[in-house]
Amino acid sequence: MSTPPLRKDAAQNRHRIIETARRYVDDGKSLQLNDVARTASIGVATVYRHFPTPEALLETVALPTIEKLLRRAEHSLAEDDPWTALREFLAAAIETMLTDPAVPPVFAAATDALEVTGDCKRRLATAFAELLARAHAAGVIDPGITESDMIPLMCGVAYAANIQSTLDPTERATLGLRYLDLLLTGLHRP
């Protein structure tokens, strides 16, 4: 069952709320619904009607980037070379984590406020598992490396790049990709 389209004014309010939240996240500000309402010059009740929790708003802000990463995962799954496919996906994941500050807390959350977020995260996990399994089957990655190993390693790469606080997000992403390359060089079995 689909929901009816929003009235024009409701859609405009929703858009203003999301834009304001995006600025808050990009500026490293805490995402409090009352503050977002005040900054967006929209009533608090209107914000809560669209987003009952800060988590729901954060997921909405992060969703376009997460969906883009999911499309990249699907593209990687179509790649014939298992090593290239895995490497491309992991590079896209690192770049995503380092350029959109809304994404890491959404990925780290134990629960999802929106069903679509949970669905995207499950689809990403499935794609990653398939990419890793293909790399194992082709013998191009250390057979002892598991999904459970790769997740903290990827977090470590992102953390190492993020501690360079003087760099802008694009520069941190470039550094993160360099660190990822170093990590994957150690895991690769030519």
CSV table of C-alpha atoms in Angstrom, one decimal:
chain,number,residue,atom,x,y,z
A,1,MET,CA,0.0,0.0,0.0
A,2,SER,CA,1.5,3.3,-1.0
A,3,THR,CA,1.1,6.6,0.8
A,4,PRO,CA,-0.6,9.5,-1.0
A,5,PRO,CA,1.6,12.3,-2.2
A,6,LEU,CA,2.2,15.2,0.1
A,7,ARG,CA,0.4,18.5,-0.4
A,8,LYS,CA,2.6,21.1,-1.9
A,9,ASP,CA,3.1,23.0,1.3
A,10,ALA,CA,3.8,19.8,3.3
A,11,ALA,CA,6.3,18.7,0.6
A,12,GLN,CA,8.0,22.2,0.8
A,13,ASN,CA,8.2,22.0,4.6
A,14,ARG,CA,9.6,18.5,4.5
A,15,HIS,CA,12.2,19.6,2.0
A,16,ARG,CA,13.2,22.6,4.2
A,17,ILE,CA,13.5,20.3,7.2
A,18,ILE,CA,15.8,17.9,5.3
A,19,GLU,CA,17.9,20.8,3.9
A,20,THR,CA,18.3,22.2,7.4
A,21,ALA,CA,19.2,18.9,8.9
A,22,ARG,CA,21.7,18.3,6.1
A,23,ARG,CA,23.4,21.6,7.1
A,24,TYR,CA,23.4,20.6,10.7
A,25,VAL,CA,25.0,17.2,10.0
A,26,ASP,CA,27.6,18.7,7.6
A,27,ASP,CA,28.5,21.3,10.2
A,28,GLY,CA,28.9,18.6,12.9
A,29,LYS,CA,25.9,19.9,15.0
A,30,SER,CA,23.7,17.7,17.1
A,31,LEU,CA,20.5,16.9,15.2
A,32,GLN,CA,17.7,18.0,17.7
A,33,LEU,CA,14.3,18.3,16.1
A,34,ASN,CA,13.4,21.5,18.1
A,35,ASP,CA,16.6,23.2,16.8
A,36,VAL,CA,15.9,22.1,13.3
A,37,ALA,CA,12.4,23.5,13.5
A,38,ARG,CA,13.6,26.8,14.8
A,39,THR,CA,16.3,27.1,12.1
A,40,ALA,CA,14.0,26.1,9.3
A,41,SER,CA,11.3,28.5,10.6
A,42,ILE,CA,8.8,25.6,10.8
A,43,GLY,CA,6.6,24.6,13.7
A,44,VAL,CA,8.0,21.9,16.0
A,45,ALA,CA,4.8,19.9,15.5
A,46,THR,CA,5.3,19.9,11.7
A,47,VAL,CA,8.9,18.6,12.1
A,48,TYR,CA,7.7,15.8,14.4
A,49,ARG,CA,4.8,15.0,12.0
A,50,HIS,CA,7.4,14.3,9.3
A,51,PHE,CA,10.1,12.9,11.5
A,52,PRO,CA,9.1,11.4,14.8
A,53,THR,CA,12.7,11.0,16.0
A,54,PRO,CA,16.1,12.6,15.3
A,55,GLU,CA,17.2,9.1,14.0
A,56,ALA,CA,14.4,9.1,11.4
A,57,LEU,CA,15.6,12.5,10.2
A,58,LEU,CA,19.2,11.5,10.2
A,59,GLU,CA,18.4,8.4,8.1
A,60,THR,CA,16.4,10.5,5.7
A,61,VAL,CA,19.4,12.8,5.3
A,62,ALA,CA,21.7,9.8,4.8
A,63,LEU,CA,19.4,7.8,2.5
A,64,PRO,CA,20.4,9.3,-0.9
A,65,THR,CA,24.1,8.6,-0.2
A,66,ILE,CA,23.3,5.1,1.1
A,67,GLU,CA,21.2,4.4,-2.0
A,68,LYS,CA,24.1,5.6,-4.2
A,69,LEU,CA,26.4,3.2,-2.4
A,70,LEU,CA,23.9,0.4,-3.0
A,71,ARG,CA,23.9,1.2,-6.7
A,72,ARG,CA,27.7,1.0,-6.6
A,73,ALA,CA,27.4,-2.4,-4.9
A,74,GLU,CA,25.1,-3.6,-7.7
A,75,HIS,CA,27.5,-2.3,-10.3
A,76,SER,CA,30.4,-4.1,-8.5
A,77,LEU,CA,28.4,-7.4,-8.6
A,78,ALA,CA,28.2,-7.0,-12.4
A,79,GLU,CA,32.0,-6.8,-12.6
A,80,ASP,CA,33.5,-10.0,-14.0
A,81,ASP,CA,36.8,-9.8,-12.1
A,82,PRO,CA,36.2,-10.7,-8.4
A,83,TRP,CA,39.2,-8.8,-7.1
A,84,THR,CA,38.2,-5.6,-9.0
A,85,ALA,CA,34.6,-6.0,-7.9
A,86,LEU,CA,35.5,-6.3,-4.2
A,87,ARG,CA,38.0,-3.5,-4.4
A,88,GLU,CA,35.6,-1.1,-6.2
A,89,PHE,CA,32.9,-1.7,-3.6
A,90,LEU,CA,35.2,-1.3,-0.6
A,91,ALA,CA,36.6,1.9,-2.2
A,92,ALA,CA,33.0,3.3,-2.7
A,93,ALA,CA,32.2,2.4,0.9
A,94,ILE,CA,35.2,4.2,2.3
A,95,GLU,CA,34.6,7.2,0.2
A,96,THR,CA,31.0,7.3,1.3
A,97,MET,CA,31.9,7.0,5.0
A,98,LEU,CA,34.4,9.8,4.7
A,99,THR,CA,32.5,12.3,2.6
A,100,ASP,CA,29.0,12.1,4.1
A,101,PRO,CA,28.9,12.6,7.9
A,102,ALA,CA,25.3,11.4,8.1
A,103,VAL,CA,26.2,7.8,7.0
A,104,PRO,CA,28.6,6.5,9.7
A,105,PRO,CA,26.1,6.9,12.6
A,106,VAL,CA,23.3,5.4,10.5
A,107,PHE,CA,25.5,2.4,9.7
A,108,ALA,CA,26.6,2.1,13.3
A,109,ALA,CA,23.1,2.2,14.7
A,110,ALA,CA,21.8,-1.0,16.3
A,111,THR,CA,18.3,-0.4,15.0
A,112,ASP,CA,16.8,1.5,12.1
A,113,ALA,CA,14.1,4.1,12.4
A,114,LEU,CA,13.0,3.7,8.8
A,115,GLU,CA,12.2,0.4,7.1
A,116,VAL,CA,13.9,1.6,3.9
A,117,THR,CA,17.1,2.1,5.8
A,118,GLY,CA,17.1,-1.4,7.2
A,119,ASP,CA,16.3,-2.7,3.7
A,120,CYS,CA,19.2,-0.8,2.2
A,121,LYS,CA,21.6,-2.0,4.9
A,122,ARG,CA,20.6,-5.6,4.5
A,123,ARG,CA,21.0,-5.4,0.7
A,124,LEU,CA,24.5,-3.8,1.1
A,125,ALA,CA,25.5,-6.6,3.6
A,126,THR,CA,24.2,-9.2,1.1
A,127,ALA,CA,26.1,-7.6,-1.8
A,128,PHE,CA,29.3,-7.4,0.3
A,129,ALA,CA,29.0,-11.1,1.4
A,130,GLU,CA,28.6,-12.1,-2.2
A,131,LEU,CA,31.6,-10.0,-3.4
A,132,LEU,CA,33.8,-11.4,-0.6
A,133,ALA,CA,32.6,-15.0,-1.4
A,134,ARG,CA,33.4,-14.5,-5.1
A,135,ALA,CA,36.9,-13.2,-4.1
A,136,HIS,CA,37.4,-16.3,-1.9
A,137,ALA,CA,36.2,-18.7,-4.6
A,138,ALA,CA,38.6,-17.1,-7.1
A,139,GLY,CA,41.4,-17.4,-4.6
A,140,VAL,CA,42.3,-13.6,-4.8
A,141,ILE,CA,41.9,-12.9,-1.1
A,142,ASP,CA,43.2,-14.5,2.0
A,143,PRO,CA,40.8,-17.4,2.6
A,144,GLY,CA,40.8,-16.7,6.4
A,145,ILE,CA,39.4,-13.2,6.0
A,146,THR,CA,35.7,-13.1,6.9
A,147,GLU,CA,33.0,-10.4,6.8
A,148,SER,CA,33.4,-10.1,10.5
A,149,ASP,CA,37.1,-9.3,9.9
A,150,MET,CA,36.5,-6.8,7.2
A,151,ILE,CA,34.0,-4.6,9.0
A,152,PRO,CA,36.3,-3.4,11.8
A,153,LEU,CA,39.2,-3.2,9.3
A,154,MET,CA,37.1,-0.8,7.2
A,155,CYS,CA,36.1,1.2,10.3
A,156,GLY,CA,39.8,1.4,11.1
A,157,VAL,CA,40.6,2.8,7.7
A,158,ALA,CA,37.9,5.4,8.0
A,159,TYR,CA,39.0,6.3,11.6
A,160,ALA,CA,42.6,6.7,10.5
A,161,ALA,CA,41.6,9.1,7.7
A,162,ASN,CA,39.2,11.0,9.9
A,163,ILE,CA,41.8,11.8,12.6
A,164,GLN,CA,43.3,14.1,10.0
A,165,SER,CA,40.9,16.9,11.1
A,166,THR,CA,42.7,19.6,9.1
A,167,LEU,CA,41.7,17.9,5.8
A,168,ASP,CA,38.5,18.6,4.1
A,169,PRO,CA,36.2,15.6,3.4
A,170,THR,CA,37.5,15.1,-0.1
A,171,GLU,CA,41.1,15.0,1.1
A,172,ARG,CA,40.2,12.6,3.9
A,173,ALA,CA,38.5,10.4,1.3
A,174,THR,CA,41.7,10.4,-0.8
A,175,LEU,CA,43.7,9.5,2.3
A,176,GLY,CA,41.2,6.8,3.2
A,177,LEU,CA,41.4,5.3,-0.3
A,178,ARG,CA,45.2,5.2,0.1
A,179,TYR,CA,44.9,3.4,3.5
A,180,LEU,CA,42.4,1.0,1.9
A,181,ASP,CA,44.8,0.3,-0.9
A,182,LEU,CA,47.5,-0.5,1.6
A,183,LEU,CA,45.2,-2.8,3.5
A,184,LEU,CA,44.0,-4.6,0.4
A,185,THR,CA,47.5,-5.1,-0.8
A,186,GLY,CA,48.1,-7.1,2.3
A,187,LEU,CA,45.0,-9.2,1.9
A,188,HIS,CA,45.3,-9.8,-1.9
A,189,ARG,CA,46.5,-13.2,-3.1
A,190,PRO,CA,47.7,-12.7,-6.7
